[in-house]
Coordinates of C-alpha atoms and ligand atoms in Angstrom, one line a residue:
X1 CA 0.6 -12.9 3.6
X2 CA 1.5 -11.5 0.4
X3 CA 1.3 -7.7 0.0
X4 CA 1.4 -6.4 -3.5
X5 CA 1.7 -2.5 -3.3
X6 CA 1.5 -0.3 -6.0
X7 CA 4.0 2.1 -5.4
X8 CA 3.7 3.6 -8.6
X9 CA 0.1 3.9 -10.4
X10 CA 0.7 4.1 -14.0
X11 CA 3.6 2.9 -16.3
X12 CA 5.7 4.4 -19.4
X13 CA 4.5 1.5 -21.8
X14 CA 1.0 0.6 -23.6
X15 CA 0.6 -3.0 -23.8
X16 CA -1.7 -4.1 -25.5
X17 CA -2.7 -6.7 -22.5
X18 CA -2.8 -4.6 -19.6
X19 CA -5.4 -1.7 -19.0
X20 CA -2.8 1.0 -17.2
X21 CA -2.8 3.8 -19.9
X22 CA -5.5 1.6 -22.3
X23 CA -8.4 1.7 -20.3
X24 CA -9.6 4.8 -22.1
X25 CA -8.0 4.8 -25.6
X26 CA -9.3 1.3 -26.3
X27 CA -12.6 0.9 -24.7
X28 CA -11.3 -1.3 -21.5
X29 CA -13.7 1.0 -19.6
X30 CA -12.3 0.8 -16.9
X31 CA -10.9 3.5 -14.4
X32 CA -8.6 3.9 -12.0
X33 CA -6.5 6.6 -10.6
X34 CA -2.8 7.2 -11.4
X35 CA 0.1 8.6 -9.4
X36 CA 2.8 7.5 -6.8
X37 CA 2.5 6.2 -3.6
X38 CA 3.8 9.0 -0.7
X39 CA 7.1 7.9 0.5
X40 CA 5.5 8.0 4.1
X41 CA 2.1 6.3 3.8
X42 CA 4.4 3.6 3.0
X43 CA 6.3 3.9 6.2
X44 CA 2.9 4.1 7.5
X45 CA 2.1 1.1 5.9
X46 CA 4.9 -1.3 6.7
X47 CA 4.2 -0.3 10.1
X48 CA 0.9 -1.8 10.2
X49 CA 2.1 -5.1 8.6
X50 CA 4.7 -5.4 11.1
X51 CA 1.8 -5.4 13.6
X52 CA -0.3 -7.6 11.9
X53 CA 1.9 -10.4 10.6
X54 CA 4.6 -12.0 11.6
X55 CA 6.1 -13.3 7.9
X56 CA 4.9 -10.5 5.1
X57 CA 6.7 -11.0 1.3
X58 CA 6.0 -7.4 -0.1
X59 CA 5.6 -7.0 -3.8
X60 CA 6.4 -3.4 -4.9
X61 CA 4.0 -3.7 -8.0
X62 CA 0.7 -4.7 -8.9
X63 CA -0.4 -2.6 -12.0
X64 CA 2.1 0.1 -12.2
X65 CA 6.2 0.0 -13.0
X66 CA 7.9 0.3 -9.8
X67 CA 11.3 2.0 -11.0
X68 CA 9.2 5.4 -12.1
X69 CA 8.8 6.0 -8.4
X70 CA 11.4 8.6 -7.7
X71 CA 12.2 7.0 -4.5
X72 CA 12.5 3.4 -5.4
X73 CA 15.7 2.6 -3.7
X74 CA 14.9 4.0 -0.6
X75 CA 11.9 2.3 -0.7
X76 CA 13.2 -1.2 -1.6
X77 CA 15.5 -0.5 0.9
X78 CA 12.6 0.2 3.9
X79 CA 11.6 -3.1 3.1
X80 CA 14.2 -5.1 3.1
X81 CA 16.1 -3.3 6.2
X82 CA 12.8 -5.6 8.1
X83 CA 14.5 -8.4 6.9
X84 CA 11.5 -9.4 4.6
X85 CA 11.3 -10.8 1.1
X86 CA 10.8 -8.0 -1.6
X87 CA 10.0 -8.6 -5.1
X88 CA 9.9 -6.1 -8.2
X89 CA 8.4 -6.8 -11.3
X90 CA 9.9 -4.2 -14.0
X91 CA 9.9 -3.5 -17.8
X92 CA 13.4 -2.5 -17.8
X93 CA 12.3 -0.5 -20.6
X94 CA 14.0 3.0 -19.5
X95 CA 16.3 5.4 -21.0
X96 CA 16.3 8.3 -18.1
X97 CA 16.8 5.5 -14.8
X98 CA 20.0 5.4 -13.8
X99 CA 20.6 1.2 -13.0
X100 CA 23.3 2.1 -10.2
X101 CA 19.8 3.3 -8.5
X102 CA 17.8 0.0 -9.3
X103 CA 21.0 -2.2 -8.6
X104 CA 21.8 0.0 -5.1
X105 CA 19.7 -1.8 -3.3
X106 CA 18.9 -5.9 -5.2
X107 CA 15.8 -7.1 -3.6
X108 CA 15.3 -11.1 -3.2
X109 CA 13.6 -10.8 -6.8
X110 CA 14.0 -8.5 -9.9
X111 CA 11.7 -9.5 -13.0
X112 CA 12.0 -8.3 -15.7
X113 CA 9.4 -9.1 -18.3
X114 CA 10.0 -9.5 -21.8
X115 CA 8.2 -10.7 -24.8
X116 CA 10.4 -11.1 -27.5
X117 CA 14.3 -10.4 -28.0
X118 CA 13.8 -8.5 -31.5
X119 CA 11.6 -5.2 -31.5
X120 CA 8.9 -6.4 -34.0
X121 CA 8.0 -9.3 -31.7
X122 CA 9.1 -7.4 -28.3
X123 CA 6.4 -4.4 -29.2
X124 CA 3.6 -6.9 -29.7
X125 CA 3.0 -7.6 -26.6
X126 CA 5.1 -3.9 -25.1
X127 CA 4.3 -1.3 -27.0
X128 CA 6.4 1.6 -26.1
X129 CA 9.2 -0.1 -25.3
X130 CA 12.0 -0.5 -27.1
X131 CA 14.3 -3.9 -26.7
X132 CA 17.4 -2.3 -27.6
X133 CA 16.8 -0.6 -24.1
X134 CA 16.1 -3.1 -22.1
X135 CA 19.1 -5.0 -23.7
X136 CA 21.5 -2.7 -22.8
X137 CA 19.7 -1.7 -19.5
X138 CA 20.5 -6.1 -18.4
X139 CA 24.0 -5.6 -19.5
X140 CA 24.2 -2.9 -17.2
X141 CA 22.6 -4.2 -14.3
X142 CA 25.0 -7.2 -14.2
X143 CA 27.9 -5.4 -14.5
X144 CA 26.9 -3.1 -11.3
X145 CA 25.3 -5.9 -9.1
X146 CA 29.0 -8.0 -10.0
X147 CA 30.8 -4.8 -8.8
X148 CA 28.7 -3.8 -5.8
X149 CA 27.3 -7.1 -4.6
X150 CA 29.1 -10.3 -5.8
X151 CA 28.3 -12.5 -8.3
X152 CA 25.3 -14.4 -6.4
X153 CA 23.5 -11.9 -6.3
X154 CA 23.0 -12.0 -10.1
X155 CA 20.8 -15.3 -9.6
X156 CA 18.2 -12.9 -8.2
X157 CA 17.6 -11.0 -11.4
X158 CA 14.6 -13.2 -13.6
X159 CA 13.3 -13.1 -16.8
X160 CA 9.9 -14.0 -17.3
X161 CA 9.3 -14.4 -20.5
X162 CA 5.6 -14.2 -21.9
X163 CA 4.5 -16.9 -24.1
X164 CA 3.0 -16.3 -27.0
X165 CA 1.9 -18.1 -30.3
X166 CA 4.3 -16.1 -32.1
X167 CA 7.6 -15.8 -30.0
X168 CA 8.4 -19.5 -29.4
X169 CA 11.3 -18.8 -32.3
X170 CA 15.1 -17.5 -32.4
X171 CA 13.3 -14.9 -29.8
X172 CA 13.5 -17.2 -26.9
X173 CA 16.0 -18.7 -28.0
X174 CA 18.0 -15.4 -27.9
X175 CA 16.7 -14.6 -24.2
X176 CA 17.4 -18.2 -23.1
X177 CA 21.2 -17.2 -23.9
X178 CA 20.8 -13.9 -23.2
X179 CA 19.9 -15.5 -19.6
X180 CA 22.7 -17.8 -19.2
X181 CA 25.7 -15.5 -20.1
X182 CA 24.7 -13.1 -18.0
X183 CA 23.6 -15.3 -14.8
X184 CA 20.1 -14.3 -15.0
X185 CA 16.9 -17.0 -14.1
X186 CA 14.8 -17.4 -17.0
X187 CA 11.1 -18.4 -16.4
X188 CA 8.6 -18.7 -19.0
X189 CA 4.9 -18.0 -18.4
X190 CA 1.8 -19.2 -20.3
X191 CA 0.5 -15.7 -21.6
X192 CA -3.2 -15.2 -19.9
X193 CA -5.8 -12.6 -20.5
X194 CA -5.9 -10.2 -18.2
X195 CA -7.6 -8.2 -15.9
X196 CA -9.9 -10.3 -14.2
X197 CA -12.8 -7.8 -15.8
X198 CA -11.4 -9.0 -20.0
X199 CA -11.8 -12.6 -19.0
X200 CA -15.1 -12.3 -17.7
X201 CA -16.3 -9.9 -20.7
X202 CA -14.6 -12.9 -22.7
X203 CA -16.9 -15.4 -20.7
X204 CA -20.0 -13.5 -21.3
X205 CA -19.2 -12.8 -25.1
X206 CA -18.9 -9.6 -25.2
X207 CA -14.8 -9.4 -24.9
X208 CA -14.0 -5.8 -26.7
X209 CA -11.7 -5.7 -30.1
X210 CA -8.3 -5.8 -28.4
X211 CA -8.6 -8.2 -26.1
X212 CA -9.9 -10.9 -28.6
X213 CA -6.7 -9.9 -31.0
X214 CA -4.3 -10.4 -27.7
X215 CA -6.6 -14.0 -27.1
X216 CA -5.8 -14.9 -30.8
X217 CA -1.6 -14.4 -29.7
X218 CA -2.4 -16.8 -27.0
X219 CA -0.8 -20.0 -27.3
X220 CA -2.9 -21.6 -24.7
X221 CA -6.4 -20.1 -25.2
X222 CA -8.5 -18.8 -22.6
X223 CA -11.2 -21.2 -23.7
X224 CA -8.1 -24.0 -23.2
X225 CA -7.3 -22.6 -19.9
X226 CA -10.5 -22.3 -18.3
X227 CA -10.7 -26.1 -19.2
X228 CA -7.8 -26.5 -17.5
X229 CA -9.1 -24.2 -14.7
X230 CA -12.3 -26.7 -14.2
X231 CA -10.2 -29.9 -13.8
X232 CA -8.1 -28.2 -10.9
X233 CA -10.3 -26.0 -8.9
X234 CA -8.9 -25.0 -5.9
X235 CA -10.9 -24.9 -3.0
X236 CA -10.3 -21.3 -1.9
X237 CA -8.5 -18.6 -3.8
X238 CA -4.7 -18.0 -2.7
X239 CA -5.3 -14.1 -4.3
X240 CA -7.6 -13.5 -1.2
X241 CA -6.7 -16.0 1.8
X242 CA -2.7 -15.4 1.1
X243 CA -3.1 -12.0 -0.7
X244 CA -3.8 -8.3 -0.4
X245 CA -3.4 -5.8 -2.8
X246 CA -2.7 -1.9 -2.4
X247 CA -3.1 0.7 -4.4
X248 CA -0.7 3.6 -4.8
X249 CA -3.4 6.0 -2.6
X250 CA -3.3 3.4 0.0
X251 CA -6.7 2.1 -0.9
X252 CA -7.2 -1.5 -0.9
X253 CA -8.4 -3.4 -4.0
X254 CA -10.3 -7.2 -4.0
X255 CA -7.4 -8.6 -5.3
X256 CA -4.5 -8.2 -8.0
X257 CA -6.2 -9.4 -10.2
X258 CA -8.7 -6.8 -10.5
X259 CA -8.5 -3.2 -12.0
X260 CA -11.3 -1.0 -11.6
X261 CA -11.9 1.2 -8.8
X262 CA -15.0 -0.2 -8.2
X263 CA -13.5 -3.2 -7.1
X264 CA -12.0 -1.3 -4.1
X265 CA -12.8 -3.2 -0.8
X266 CA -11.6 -0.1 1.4
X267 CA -10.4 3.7 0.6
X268 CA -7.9 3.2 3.2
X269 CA -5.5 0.4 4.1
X270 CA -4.0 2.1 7.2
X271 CA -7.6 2.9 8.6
X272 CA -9.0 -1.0 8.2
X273 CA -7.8 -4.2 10.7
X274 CA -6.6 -7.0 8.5
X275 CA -9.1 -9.5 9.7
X276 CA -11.9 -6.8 8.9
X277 CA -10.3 -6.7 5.3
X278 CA -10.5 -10.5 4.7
X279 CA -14.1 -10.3 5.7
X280 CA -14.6 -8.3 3.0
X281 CA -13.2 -9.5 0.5
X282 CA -14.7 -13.0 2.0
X283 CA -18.6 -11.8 1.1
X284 CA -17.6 -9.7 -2.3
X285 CA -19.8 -11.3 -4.6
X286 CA -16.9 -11.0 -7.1
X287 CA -15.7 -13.9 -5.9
X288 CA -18.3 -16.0 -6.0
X289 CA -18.8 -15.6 -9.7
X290 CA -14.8 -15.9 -10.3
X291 CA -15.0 -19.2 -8.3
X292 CA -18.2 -20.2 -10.6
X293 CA -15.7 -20.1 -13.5
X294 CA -12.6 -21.3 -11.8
X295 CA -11.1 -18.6 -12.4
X296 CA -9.0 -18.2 -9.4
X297 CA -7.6 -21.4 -10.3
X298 CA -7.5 -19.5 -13.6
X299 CA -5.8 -16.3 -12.4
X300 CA -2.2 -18.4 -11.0
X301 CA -2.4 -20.7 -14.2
X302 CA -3.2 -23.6 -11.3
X303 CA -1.6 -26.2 -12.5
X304 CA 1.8 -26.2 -13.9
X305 CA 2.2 -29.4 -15.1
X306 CA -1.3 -29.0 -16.7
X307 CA -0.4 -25.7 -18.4
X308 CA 2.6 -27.3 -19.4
X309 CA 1.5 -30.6 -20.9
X310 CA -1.1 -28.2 -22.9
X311 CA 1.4 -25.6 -24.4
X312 CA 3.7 -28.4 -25.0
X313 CA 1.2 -30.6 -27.4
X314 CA 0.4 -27.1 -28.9
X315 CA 3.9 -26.2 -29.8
X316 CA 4.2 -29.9 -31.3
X317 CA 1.8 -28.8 -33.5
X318 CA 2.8 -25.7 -34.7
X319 CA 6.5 -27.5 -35.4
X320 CA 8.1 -25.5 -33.1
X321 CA 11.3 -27.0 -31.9
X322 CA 11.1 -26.1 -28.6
X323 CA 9.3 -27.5 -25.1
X324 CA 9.1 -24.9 -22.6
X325 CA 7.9 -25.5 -18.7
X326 CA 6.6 -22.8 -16.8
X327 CA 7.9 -23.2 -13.0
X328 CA 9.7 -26.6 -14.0
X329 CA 12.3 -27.8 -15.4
X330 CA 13.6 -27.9 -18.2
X331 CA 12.6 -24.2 -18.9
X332 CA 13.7 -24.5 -22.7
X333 CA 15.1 -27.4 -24.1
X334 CA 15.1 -28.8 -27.7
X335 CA 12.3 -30.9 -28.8
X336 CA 14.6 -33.8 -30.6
Ligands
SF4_401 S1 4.9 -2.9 -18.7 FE1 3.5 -3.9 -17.3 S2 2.4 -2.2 -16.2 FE2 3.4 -1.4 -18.0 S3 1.8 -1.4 -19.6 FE3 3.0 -3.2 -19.8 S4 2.0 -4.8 -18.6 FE4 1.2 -2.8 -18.0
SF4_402 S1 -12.0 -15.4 -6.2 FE1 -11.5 -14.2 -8.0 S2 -12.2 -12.1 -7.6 FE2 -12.1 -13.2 -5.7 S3 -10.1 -12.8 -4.8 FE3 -9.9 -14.6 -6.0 S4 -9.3 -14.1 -8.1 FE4 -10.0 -12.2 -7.0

């Protein structure tokens, strides 16, 4: 199973997309608690996976930006000392880290996301950050992971690159080189609304202000990807039979996709047997009205080629000269 743990419950930037540090400033309305995850609940915690599972991959983010933990080598180091898969998903948009302490310990994946490779694009969809950061924050990281850990380990650093309506241009372009001269994987995702809780206000018509500006940035519209969603429903969704998300106090959420806290399933992690857990989340009615919409199809952009062949006819028309596959290849090519 997949373990997403939210080591760290709140984040330097304010995108516009994402309700960690929005959720009161612009009506999200929805709540959750922030802080960082206690360097031994987690202990405590990869303890009781080691009991329950034979073959965990642990995520060390679902909401929150991982590198603010104070003790984010130590922990990326915890995990992968078990000799399991670790990923980090980061905005690499920090003046006051150090990267010798993110590239100390490389786990099997660092993303990075990025929106755009100039600022007036980049803070579109990250505002806060600042590109020229993050910029010189990549060249750092490849120069330490070349001098500490060998070149091959540079293949584990990605950059997922949002897509958006307006950042198919010399932007991705930029990154796609960017990429390549320094030895990272660039991946390309189809831009989704998000939480769970925007798309169904979205469904019911009453999506707030900011999340129908961030759908009109969409290349592939939520009223395009649900439509998508219906033709591949999957019979059960991954984000609860494969899934299980935990929150920086050790409480247990329905799934990543969700945000509010009253979407907990259990207060405690540590205290609740794993099989109990998937009952839960089993008979959450949540689910059955996700499922109604296809949205857990939805939720992992289910699939691919679909997503693809979509984006791709709506790039035609908008004369951009790119194609762009998300999880195929080619990533980025030229259309002629
Ligand atoms: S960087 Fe990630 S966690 Fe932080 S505000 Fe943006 S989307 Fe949310
Ligand atoms: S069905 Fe929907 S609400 Fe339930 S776990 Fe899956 S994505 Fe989450």
């Amino acid at each position: 199973m997949i373990y997403n743990i939210d080591i760290v419950g709140t984040c330097n930037l304010r995108c516009p997309s994402c309700p960690v540090g929005n959720h009161d400033q612009q009506g999200y309305g929805l709540k959750r608690k922030s802080g960082f995850m206690d360097i031994q609940m987690f202990e405590d915690i990869l303890t009781k996976i080691a009991l329950e599972d034979s073959e965990p991959e642990i995520h060390l983010y679902n909401w929150g930006e991982p590198l603010l933990h104070p003790k984010y080598a130590e922990i990326v180091k915890l995990v992968m000392d078990r000799g399991w898969y670790c990923g980090v998903s980061t905005n690499l948009s920090h003046e006051n880290i150090d990267m010798r302490t993110v590239a100390k310990h490389i786990p099997n994946l660092l993303r990075i996301s990025l929106s755009g490779f100039y600022q007036d694009i980049y803070s579109k969809g990250h505002h806060n950050g600042h590109i020229s950061l993050v910029k010189s924050n990549l060249y750092k990281l490849h120069h330490i992971i070349v001098k500490q850990h060998g070149t091959e380990f540079l293949s584990r650093v990605e950059v997922c690159y949002h897509v958006y309506k307006d950042n198919v241009n010399d932007d991705i372009a930029m990154i796609y080189r960017l990429c390549g001269e320094l030895g990272y994987c660039f991946t390309p995702r189809w831009a989704i609304l998000m939480p769970l809780e925007g798309m169904l206000d979205y469904i019911s018509g009453n999506a707030k202000e900011d999340m129908l500006r961030i759908e009109e940035r969409l290349l592939i519209s939520a009223q395009d990807g649900l439509e998508i969603a219906k033709r591949n429903p999957l019979p059960d969704c991954p984000l609860r039979s494969e899934q299980t998300a935990i929150n920086h106090d050790g409480s247990v959420s329905l799934c990543c996709t969700v945000y509010d806290e009253k979407y907990i399933i259990s207060p405690s992690f540590l205290q609740v047997p794993r099989q109990e857990l998937q009952r839960i989340k089993y008979a959450h009615n949540l689910c059955q009205t996700c499922m109604s919409y296809n949205l857990h199809s939805w939720a992992i952009t289910y699939k691919d080629s679909d997503w693809n062949e979509k984006g791709n006819q709506i790039l035609s028309e908008l004369n951009t000269p790119y194609i762009i596959n998300q999880n195929q290849h080619p990533r980025l090519a030229n259309r002629t």
